[in-house]
Coordinates of C-alpha atoms and ligand atoms in Angstrom, one line a residue:
M1 CA 56.6 -89.0 49.9
P2 CA 53.1 -89.4 51.3
D3 CA 52.9 -91.5 54.4
I4 CA 50.7 -94.6 54.6
Q5 CA 48.1 -92.9 56.8
K6 CA 47.5 -90.4 54.0
L7 CA 47.0 -93.2 51.5
L8 CA 44.7 -95.0 53.9
S9 CA 42.6 -91.8 54.2
A10 CA 42.5 -91.4 50.4
A11 CA 41.6 -95.1 49.9
K12 CA 38.7 -94.7 52.4
Q13 CA 37.5 -91.6 50.6
A14 CA 37.7 -93.4 47.3
M15 CA 35.8 -96.3 48.7
Q16 CA 32.9 -94.0 49.5
Q17 CA 32.6 -93.2 45.8
A18 CA 32.5 -96.8 44.7
Y19 CA 29.7 -97.9 42.3
A20 CA 28.7 -101.2 43.7
P21 CA 24.9 -101.5 43.5
Y22 CA 25.0 -105.3 42.8
S23 CA 27.5 -106.7 45.3
K24 CA 27.4 -103.8 47.8
F25 CA 31.1 -104.6 48.1
K26 CA 32.7 -101.2 48.0
V27 CA 36.5 -101.0 47.6
G28 CA 38.9 -98.1 47.5
A29 CA 42.5 -98.0 46.6
A30 CA 45.1 -95.2 46.9
L31 CA 48.7 -95.3 45.7
S32 CA 51.7 -93.1 45.8
D33 CA 53.7 -92.9 42.7
N34 CA 57.4 -92.5 42.2
A35 CA 57.0 -88.7 42.5
G36 CA 55.1 -89.0 45.7
L37 CA 51.8 -88.0 44.2
I38 CA 48.6 -89.8 45.3
H39 CA 46.2 -91.4 42.9
S40 CA 43.1 -93.2 44.0
G41 CA 40.3 -95.3 42.5
C42 CA 37.1 -97.2 43.4
N43 CA 35.5 -100.2 42.1
V44 CA 32.9 -99.6 39.3
E45 CA 30.5 -102.5 38.8
N46 CA 28.3 -103.0 35.8
S47 CA 25.0 -104.8 35.2
A48 CA 27.0 -107.0 32.8
Y49 CA 28.9 -108.3 35.8
P50 CA 32.2 -109.4 34.3
I51 CA 33.1 -106.0 32.9
G52 CA 33.3 -104.2 36.2
C53 CA 36.5 -102.5 37.2
C54 CA 38.5 -103.0 40.4
A55 CA 39.6 -100.1 42.6
E56 CA 43.2 -101.0 42.2
Q57 CA 42.9 -100.9 38.4
A58 CA 41.2 -97.5 38.6
A59 CA 44.0 -96.2 40.8
V60 CA 46.7 -97.4 38.4
A61 CA 44.8 -95.8 35.5
A62 CA 44.7 -92.5 37.3
M63 CA 48.4 -92.8 37.9
I64 CA 49.1 -93.5 34.2
L65 CA 46.9 -90.6 33.2
A66 CA 48.9 -88.3 35.5
Q67 CA 52.1 -89.6 34.0
G68 CA 53.2 -91.4 37.1
Q69 CA 55.9 -94.0 36.4
S70 CA 55.5 -96.6 39.1
I71 CA 53.8 -97.5 42.4
Q72 CA 55.7 -96.7 45.6
D73 CA 52.9 -97.9 48.0
I74 CA 49.3 -98.9 47.6
V75 CA 46.6 -99.2 50.2
I76 CA 43.4 -101.2 49.5
V77 CA 40.3 -101.0 51.7
S78 CA 36.8 -102.4 51.6
A79 CA 33.7 -101.7 53.5
Q80 CA 33.9 -105.1 55.0
K81 CA 35.7 -105.8 58.3
N82 CA 38.2 -108.2 56.8
P83 CA 41.4 -107.3 54.8
C84 CA 40.6 -107.0 51.1
P85 CA 43.4 -108.5 49.1
P86 CA 43.7 -107.7 45.4
C87 CA 42.3 -110.2 43.0
G88 CA 44.6 -112.1 40.7
A89 CA 44.2 -109.6 37.8
C90 CA 45.0 -106.7 40.1
R91 CA 48.1 -108.4 41.4
Q92 CA 49.3 -108.7 37.9
I93 CA 48.5 -105.0 37.2
I94 CA 50.2 -103.9 40.4
A95 CA 53.3 -106.0 39.6
E96 CA 53.5 -104.4 36.1
H97 CA 53.8 -101.0 37.6
S98 CA 55.7 -101.7 40.8
Q99 CA 59.1 -100.8 42.0
Y100 CA 61.6 -103.2 43.7
N101 CA 60.2 -102.1 47.1
T102 CA 56.6 -101.5 46.4
G103 CA 54.4 -102.0 49.5
I104 CA 50.9 -103.3 49.3
Y105 CA 48.9 -102.5 52.4
L106 CA 45.7 -104.1 53.6
L107 CA 43.6 -103.0 56.5
N108 CA 43.3 -105.5 59.2
E109 CA 40.2 -106.0 61.4
D110 CA 41.9 -104.1 64.3
N111 CA 42.6 -101.2 62.0
S112 CA 46.3 -102.0 61.7
L113 CA 47.9 -102.1 58.2
I114 CA 49.5 -105.3 57.0
R115 CA 52.3 -104.8 54.5
Y116 CA 53.0 -107.2 51.6
S117 CA 55.5 -107.1 48.8
V118 CA 54.6 -107.8 45.2
E119 CA 56.6 -111.1 45.5
D120 CA 54.4 -112.0 48.6
L121 CA 51.2 -111.7 46.6
L122 CA 52.3 -112.8 43.1
P123 CA 55.5 -114.9 43.2
Q124 CA 57.2 -115.4 39.9
A125 CA 55.0 -112.7 38.2
F126 CA 54.9 -112.5 34.5
S127 CA 56.7 -109.2 33.6
P128 CA 57.7 -107.2 30.6
R129 CA 61.1 -108.9 30.6
H130 CA 59.4 -112.2 29.7
L131 CA 58.2 -110.7 26.5
D132 CA 61.7 -110.4 25.1
G133 CA 63.1 -113.6 26.7
G134 CA 65.2 -111.7 29.3
Ligands
LIG1 ZN1 40.9 -106.7 41.1

């Protein structure tokens, strides 16, 4: 299983590839899947602003493409000094593909990583079990 420092490095690399000509807000995300493989993504903006894609969504898409089943841990970084928490939509997407112990790591100003659980960031998340009343 990849350690968090490897994910941090992959997230920073992904961030460098971000396409953010409008906001200049580059974001990178890297996750380890249930098999220990690393998948990363960057944000991709668009001149039609609302249709941009977040780094976390891109990383999850890469995991799905590679047939990963679930997120073990995910690290999210931005080019800003402050921690970059996932937006509401990404919290829902992460929750959909999480495990019971998935860790969401944000980079603090002092370069330390802060760990959150899915429940921390999206309490009472809507999940597939709600679709069938379970
Ligand atoms: Zn997002």
